[in-house]
């Protein structure tokens, strides 16, 4: 199971702190001081190693969504537009910098002995709305897997077609608690092997709406962080801190899922807590980013919102940097 970790140590590293004592001092000190402290630690080269396993994106990926809890129609449309934007380049509808340009970086990850490039096509699949809280408002990790398995078994969501892969995305509303949410992660991806699919592995992911639970952890830079430098939060491009924060985390887990679906793809470190395509580049959204500063971004002249990617239906999104296997660096759109 690969998680979007936000443990205490992850937060300290994200904001350029070495230990909790130093972090407490750096948070109230100057930028130059924190840079000097960070410079005391020798940085390891950022290289995601290919572990010879299959990648999910060697065929088109249909992202099927389970909406668990109360989401407004506007909130669902924001996420839906983001997922549709991943393949907008196929219809020639991409206004640059675009979501689809960002996603196409996954196509640089090559798989198998043939060194075949991933096709980097993702699209919005079927959707299931569970607004009756069928498993309650406090979920275990196993409940997330159960939601996917029951959705497939009931045929509310389809199994993969022969010419495509399927990815199942469970999104929980802000009044739903999930085991480990806020305490250790904002999202994760894993896989199950339901009998309906002949025991073959199916990748799935989960992301929670952190608006009322932990926006300082899971919706930065649209909310004041609970650790590190306290720069003013950015204005969310779609006017919803929780949903715009979810977009960042959805982007992270989907990129990780297609480039490391079964913990045998591309990652650095321990397979149990790997650094993946996006999680290897924390806190970077534009050029010049540093701890507590997201980087140089585009700003909407009317709303003042910060973004770096255009999507379908006139949407704007803020997407995190992704590690580029060609340049071996964290790549931003702006």
PDB file of C-alpha atoms in Angstrom, residues 24-162:
ATOM      1  CA  UNK A  24      10.392  24.856  16.054  1.00  0.00           C
ATOM      2  CA  UNK A  25      13.180  27.394  15.737  1.00  0.00           C
ATOM      3  CA  UNK A  26      13.126  27.517  11.954  1.00  0.00           C
ATOM      4  CA  UNK A  27       9.388  28.151  11.830  1.00  0.00           C
ATOM      5  CA  UNK A  28       9.834  31.508  13.529  1.00  0.00           C
ATOM      6  CA  UNK A  29      13.238  32.310  12.097  1.00  0.00           C
ATOM      7  CA  UNK A  30      14.257  33.759   8.750  1.00  0.00           C
ATOM      8  CA  UNK A  31      14.321  31.941   5.432  1.00  0.00           C
ATOM      9  CA  UNK A  32      18.091  32.246   5.250  1.00  0.00           C
ATOM     10  CA  UNK A  33      18.373  30.578   8.661  1.00  0.00           C
ATOM     11  CA  UNK A  34      16.235  27.612   7.606  1.00  0.00           C
ATOM     12  CA  UNK A  35      18.250  27.247   4.414  1.00  0.00           C
ATOM     13  CA  UNK A  36      21.477  27.132   6.434  1.00  0.00           C
ATOM     14  CA  UNK A  37      19.995  24.472   8.705  1.00  0.00           C
ATOM     15  CA  UNK A  38      18.804  22.414   5.730  1.00  0.00           C
ATOM     16  CA  UNK A  39      22.233  22.723   4.152  1.00  0.00           C
ATOM     17  CA  UNK A  40      23.716  20.832   7.106  1.00  0.00           C
ATOM     18  CA  UNK A  41      22.014  17.676   5.857  1.00  0.00           C
ATOM     19  CA  UNK A  42      23.501  16.014   2.780  1.00  0.00           C
ATOM     20  CA  UNK A  43      20.700  15.531   0.278  1.00  0.00           C
ATOM     21  CA  UNK A  44      20.348  12.132  -1.356  1.00  0.00           C
ATOM     22  CA  UNK A  45      19.980  12.061  -5.168  1.00  0.00           C
ATOM     23  CA  UNK A  46      16.349  11.874  -6.218  1.00  0.00           C
ATOM     24  CA  UNK A  47      16.089   8.865  -8.511  1.00  0.00           C
ATOM     25  CA  UNK A  48      13.029   6.651  -8.764  1.00  0.00           C
ATOM     26  CA  UNK A  49      14.253   3.157  -9.543  1.00  0.00           C
ATOM     27  CA  UNK A  50      12.261   0.851 -11.806  1.00  0.00           C
ATOM     28  CA  UNK A  51      11.638  -2.459 -10.031  1.00  0.00           C
ATOM     29  CA  UNK A  52      10.695  -4.413 -13.173  1.00  0.00           C
ATOM     30  CA  UNK A  53       6.967  -4.711 -12.511  1.00  0.00           C
ATOM     31  CA  UNK A  54       4.033  -3.750 -14.751  1.00  0.00           C
ATOM     32  CA  UNK A  55       2.773  -0.197 -15.027  1.00  0.00           C
ATOM     33  CA  UNK A  56      -0.921   0.540 -15.097  1.00  0.00           C
ATOM     34  CA  UNK A  57      -0.745   2.990 -17.971  1.00  0.00           C
ATOM     35  CA  UNK A  58       0.381   0.614 -20.721  1.00  0.00           C
ATOM     36  CA  UNK A  59      -3.266   0.849 -21.821  1.00  0.00           C
ATOM     37  CA  UNK A  60      -5.894   3.578 -21.384  1.00  0.00           C
ATOM     38  CA  UNK A  61      -6.894   3.977 -17.734  1.00  0.00           C
ATOM     39  CA  UNK A  62     -10.561   4.399 -16.821  1.00  0.00           C
ATOM     40  CA  UNK A  63     -10.887   6.096 -13.435  1.00  0.00           C
ATOM     41  CA  UNK A  64     -14.132   4.948 -11.802  1.00  0.00           C
ATOM     42  CA  UNK A  65     -15.277   6.987  -8.804  1.00  0.00           C
ATOM     43  CA  UNK A  66     -17.119   6.116  -5.593  1.00  0.00           C
ATOM     44  CA  UNK A  67     -18.504   9.233  -3.902  1.00  0.00           C
ATOM     45  CA  UNK A  68     -18.926   8.328  -0.251  1.00  0.00           C
ATOM     46  CA  UNK A  69     -20.842  10.825   1.881  1.00  0.00           C
ATOM     47  CA  UNK A  70     -22.298  14.216   1.113  1.00  0.00           C
ATOM     48  CA  UNK A  71     -20.830  16.037  -1.881  1.00  0.00           C
ATOM     49  CA  UNK A  72     -22.594  18.862  -3.678  1.00  0.00           C
ATOM     50  CA  UNK A  73     -23.142  18.671  -7.414  1.00  0.00           C
ATOM     51  CA  UNK A  74     -20.633  21.518  -7.813  1.00  0.00           C
ATOM     52  CA  UNK A  75     -17.994  19.605  -5.860  1.00  0.00           C
ATOM     53  CA  UNK A  76     -18.526  16.499  -7.973  1.00  0.00           C
ATOM     54  CA  UNK A  77     -18.297  18.564 -11.151  1.00  0.00           C
ATOM     55  CA  UNK A  78     -14.941  20.073 -10.100  1.00  0.00           C
ATOM     56  CA  UNK A  79     -13.401  16.634  -9.561  1.00  0.00           C
ATOM     57  CA  UNK A  80     -15.099  15.249 -12.664  1.00  0.00           C
ATOM     58  CA  UNK A  81     -13.721  18.082 -14.780  1.00  0.00           C
ATOM     59  CA  UNK A  82     -10.243  17.409 -13.416  1.00  0.00           C
ATOM     60  CA  UNK A  83     -10.414  13.723 -14.334  1.00  0.00           C
ATOM     61  CA  UNK A  84     -11.754  14.547 -17.800  1.00  0.00           C
ATOM     62  CA  UNK A  85      -8.936  17.049 -18.213  1.00  0.00           C
ATOM     63  CA  UNK A  86      -6.311  14.308 -17.937  1.00  0.00           C
ATOM     64  CA  UNK A  87      -7.011  13.224 -21.520  1.00  0.00           C
ATOM     65  CA  UNK A  88      -8.107  16.566 -22.966  1.00  0.00           C
ATOM     66  CA  UNK A  89      -5.100  16.622 -25.324  1.00  0.00           C
ATOM     67  CA  UNK A  90      -6.730  13.808 -27.295  1.00  0.00           C
ATOM     68  CA  UNK A  91      -9.560  16.131 -28.317  1.00  0.00           C
ATOM     69  CA  UNK A  92      -7.265  19.086 -28.929  1.00  0.00           C
ATOM     70  CA  UNK A  93      -8.965  20.977 -26.095  1.00  0.00           C
ATOM     71  CA  UNK A  94      -5.913  21.735 -23.979  1.00  0.00           C
ATOM     72  CA  UNK A  95      -5.180  25.348 -23.163  1.00  0.00           C
ATOM     73  CA  UNK A  96      -1.597  25.446 -21.996  1.00  0.00           C
ATOM     74  CA  UNK A  97      -0.298  24.944 -19.426  1.00  0.00           C
ATOM     75  CA  UNK A  98      -2.782  22.123 -19.130  1.00  0.00           C
ATOM     76  CA  UNK A  99      -3.723  19.237 -16.874  1.00  0.00           C
ATOM     77  CA  UNK A 100      -3.183  16.836 -19.774  1.00  0.00           C
ATOM     78  CA  UNK A 101       0.351  18.164 -20.353  1.00  0.00           C
ATOM     79  CA  UNK A 102       1.068  17.463 -16.691  1.00  0.00           C
ATOM     80  CA  UNK A 103      -0.373  13.950 -16.970  1.00  0.00           C
ATOM     81  CA  UNK A 104       1.603  13.120 -20.117  1.00  0.00           C
ATOM     82  CA  UNK A 105       4.773  13.029 -18.009  1.00  0.00           C
ATOM     83  CA  UNK A 106       3.604   9.595 -16.828  1.00  0.00           C
ATOM     84  CA  UNK A 107       4.137   8.485 -20.436  1.00  0.00           C
ATOM     85  CA  UNK A 108       7.875   8.925 -19.935  1.00  0.00           C
ATOM     86  CA  UNK A 109       7.887   6.055 -17.458  1.00  0.00           C
ATOM     87  CA  UNK A 110       8.809   2.938 -19.420  1.00  0.00           C
ATOM     88  CA  UNK A 111       7.904  -0.636 -18.540  1.00  0.00           C
ATOM     89  CA  UNK A 112       9.021  -4.188 -19.183  1.00  0.00           C
ATOM     90  CA  UNK A 113      11.972  -5.639 -21.015  1.00  0.00           C
ATOM     91  CA  UNK A 114      10.826  -4.008 -24.245  1.00  0.00           C
ATOM     92  CA  UNK A 115      11.279  -0.575 -22.682  1.00  0.00           C
ATOM     93  CA  UNK A 116       7.814   0.240 -23.973  1.00  0.00           C
ATOM     94  CA  UNK A 117       6.545   3.720 -23.137  1.00  0.00           C
ATOM     95  CA  UNK A 118       3.323   4.089 -21.212  1.00  0.00           C
ATOM     96  CA  UNK A 119       0.507   5.519 -23.308  1.00  0.00           C
ATOM     97  CA  UNK A 120      -0.444   8.066 -20.612  1.00  0.00           C
ATOM     98  CA  UNK A 121      -4.163   8.107 -21.358  1.00  0.00           C
ATOM     99  CA  UNK A 122      -6.558   8.514 -18.424  1.00  0.00           C
ATOM    100  CA  UNK A 123     -10.241   9.309 -18.545  1.00  0.00           C
ATOM    101  CA  UNK A 124     -13.258   9.598 -16.262  1.00  0.00           C
ATOM    102  CA  UNK A 125     -15.130   6.314 -16.045  1.00  0.00           C
ATOM    103  CA  UNK A 126     -18.360   5.388 -14.251  1.00  0.00           C
ATOM    104  CA  UNK A 127     -19.455   6.987 -10.989  1.00  0.00           C
ATOM    105  CA  UNK A 128     -21.317   5.645  -7.967  1.00  0.00           C
ATOM    106  CA  UNK A 129     -22.852   7.909  -5.320  1.00  0.00           C
ATOM    107  CA  UNK A 130     -23.150   6.511  -1.790  1.00  0.00           C
ATOM    108  CA  UNK A 131     -24.601   9.438   0.148  1.00  0.00           C
ATOM    109  CA  UNK A 132     -26.404   7.219   2.668  1.00  0.00           C
ATOM    110  CA  UNK A 133     -23.145   6.377   4.508  1.00  0.00           C
ATOM    111  CA  UNK A 134     -23.694   2.648   3.980  1.00  0.00           C
ATOM    112  CA  UNK A 135     -20.708   1.775   6.208  1.00  0.00           C
ATOM    113  CA  UNK A 136     -21.112   4.642   8.658  1.00  0.00           C
ATOM    114  CA  UNK A 137     -19.116   7.825   9.110  1.00  0.00           C
ATOM    115  CA  UNK A 138     -16.012   6.242  10.638  1.00  0.00           C
ATOM    116  CA  UNK A 139     -14.216   3.951   8.214  1.00  0.00           C
ATOM    117  CA  UNK A 140     -11.352   1.507   8.546  1.00  0.00           C
ATOM    118  CA  UNK A 141      -8.851   1.011   5.736  1.00  0.00           C
ATOM    119  CA  UNK A 142     -10.530  -2.318   5.017  1.00  0.00           C
ATOM    120  CA  UNK A 143     -13.830  -0.477   4.489  1.00  0.00           C
ATOM    121  CA  UNK A 144     -12.315   1.462   1.582  1.00  0.00           C
ATOM    122  CA  UNK A 145     -11.386  -1.806  -0.118  1.00  0.00           C
ATOM    123  CA  UNK A 146     -14.839  -3.196   0.689  1.00  0.00           C
ATOM    124  CA  UNK A 147     -16.523  -0.237  -1.026  1.00  0.00           C
ATOM    125  CA  UNK A 148     -14.570  -0.953  -4.203  1.00  0.00           C
ATOM    126  CA  UNK A 149     -15.180  -4.690  -4.082  1.00  0.00           C
ATOM    127  CA  UNK A 150     -18.929  -4.327  -3.482  1.00  0.00           C
ATOM    128  CA  UNK A 151     -19.204  -1.759  -6.277  1.00  0.00           C
ATOM    129  CA  UNK A 152     -17.574  -4.159  -8.706  1.00  0.00           C
ATOM    130  CA  UNK A 153     -19.527  -7.190  -7.467  1.00  0.00           C
ATOM    131  CA  UNK A 154     -22.853  -5.361  -7.839  1.00  0.00           C
ATOM    132  CA  UNK A 155     -21.749  -4.134 -11.283  1.00  0.00           C
ATOM    133  CA  UNK A 156     -22.296  -0.520 -10.235  1.00  0.00           C
ATOM    134  CA  UNK A 157     -18.740  -0.057 -11.479  1.00  0.00           C
ATOM    135  CA  UNK A 158     -17.310  -2.120 -14.344  1.00  0.00           C
ATOM    136  CA  UNK A 159     -14.324  -4.414 -14.455  1.00  0.00           C
ATOM    137  CA  UNK A 160     -11.444  -3.572 -16.831  1.00  0.00           C
ATOM    138  CA  UNK A 161     -12.076  -4.045 -20.515  1.00  0.00           C
ATOM    139  CA  UNK A 162      -9.585  -6.031 -22.565  1.00  0.00           C
TER     140      UNK A 162
END
